[in-house]
Amino acid sequence: MTSTYTRPAPSAVPPAAAPAPTRAELVARAEALQPLLREHAARIDAERRVTDEVIEALAEAGLFKLTVPRRFGGHESDVRTLIDVTAAIAEGDGSTGWVAAVVNTANWLAALFPEQAQEEVFGADPDARVTGVFSPTATSRKVEGGWRMTGRWYYNSGSSHSSWAVLGMPLTDGDGEVVDQAMVLVPRSELELEDTWFVAGLRGTASNCLIAEDVFVPGHRVMSVPGAIEGDVPADHGPSGLFRTAFSPLLAVGLAGPQLGLGRAALKLVTEKAATKPISYTYYETQAESVGVQLQVAEAAMKIDTAHLHAHRAAADLDTAAAQGADLDMLTRARVRADTGHAIDNLLSAIGTLLNVHGAGSFADTSALQRIWRDASVAGRHAASTPAVAMEIYGKVLLGVEERITPFV
């Protein structure tokens, strides 16, 4: 990793009186919830939303506070912790892991806004949960003190259980001309919700459409997206460094955690069943006796390990730079995105191999492996971390090609 030291030093804001829980403690809390998550997984999938019991259990365990500033009672953890905790949750249920990842990422975005906005979100409710969509699918009109906004935003994961939303908005001047792209903080109570999430996988994330009709957004709840990408955010950076983390790379790798957990869950399920499951139309009494199965299981396990190594390298790059107050250079940013894409590519391949091992029974409605396959297939196509785009970005930077296909690097 190459970095230049341009960011302000860690702030003098005092940490909370109680020490923040460690990564190991938070992962252990997530693992302790896995029996509950597995018990509710089929219902979450069928009802297309995480059950209230599971949301309450995660909230009670403090697992929506990974990225909330410590002065509001949050943990202010690092990116590696975000990945490992959401992976442990997704090992129990993919939709719940995804909601936890999105809410913690959107909470991090809310913590980049000015202090007044943070007070409105976390000061008023330390347990606040934020959902978010960046696409600027809205119109805005400059008015005294802020903007009035109308629009629709699809795919707001966790919107059913969130109290605020971070949304994309084109920023206009007094003449109505678009001058910038912004993200804005809006109370969920000022938005309508339309049930539009009818999909094959991650069905329980309730990633529905939020609708604003001429909603007023005050200036202190508006932030430039290009500025944030370059590290220019109005928030106090806090004592831990989390809020100095590179913007776009965090958004990409932050969604890898649930997919790691889905890969681990698939491997665990298939290897446990292989001890008793026969291979039809062969003399093998169990799958575990077959050299062919042994080779495929080992291959899948190695791909899942590869995914972890790449995701953790990306997290280490981000966490180290943030703790030092450093900016990541373009090459490292591009590699973080490529690490994320390569991790996802390996996970999808590993789950495909495990489906082959487990056989046609994988696709039964009653099989947990079917749900894992559907969840991973949808998660692995998220626009922020798709492997092909990530590789193109990294390849261009490696080759010195100046063309940029996205600002989100």
PDB file of C-alpha atoms in Angstrom, residues 32 172 311 385 396:
ATOM      1  CA  ALA A  32     -24.235 -16.695  19.406  1.00  0.00           C
ATOM      2  CA  THR A 172     -29.275  22.421  -8.153  1.00  0.00           C
ATOM      3  CA  ALA A 311     -11.341  -9.288   1.618  1.00  0.00           C
ATOM      4  CA  SER A 385     -18.752  -4.824  -6.160  1.00  0.00           C
ATOM      5  CA  LYS A 396      -6.722   0.184 -16.465  1.00  0.00           C
TER       6      LYS A 396
END
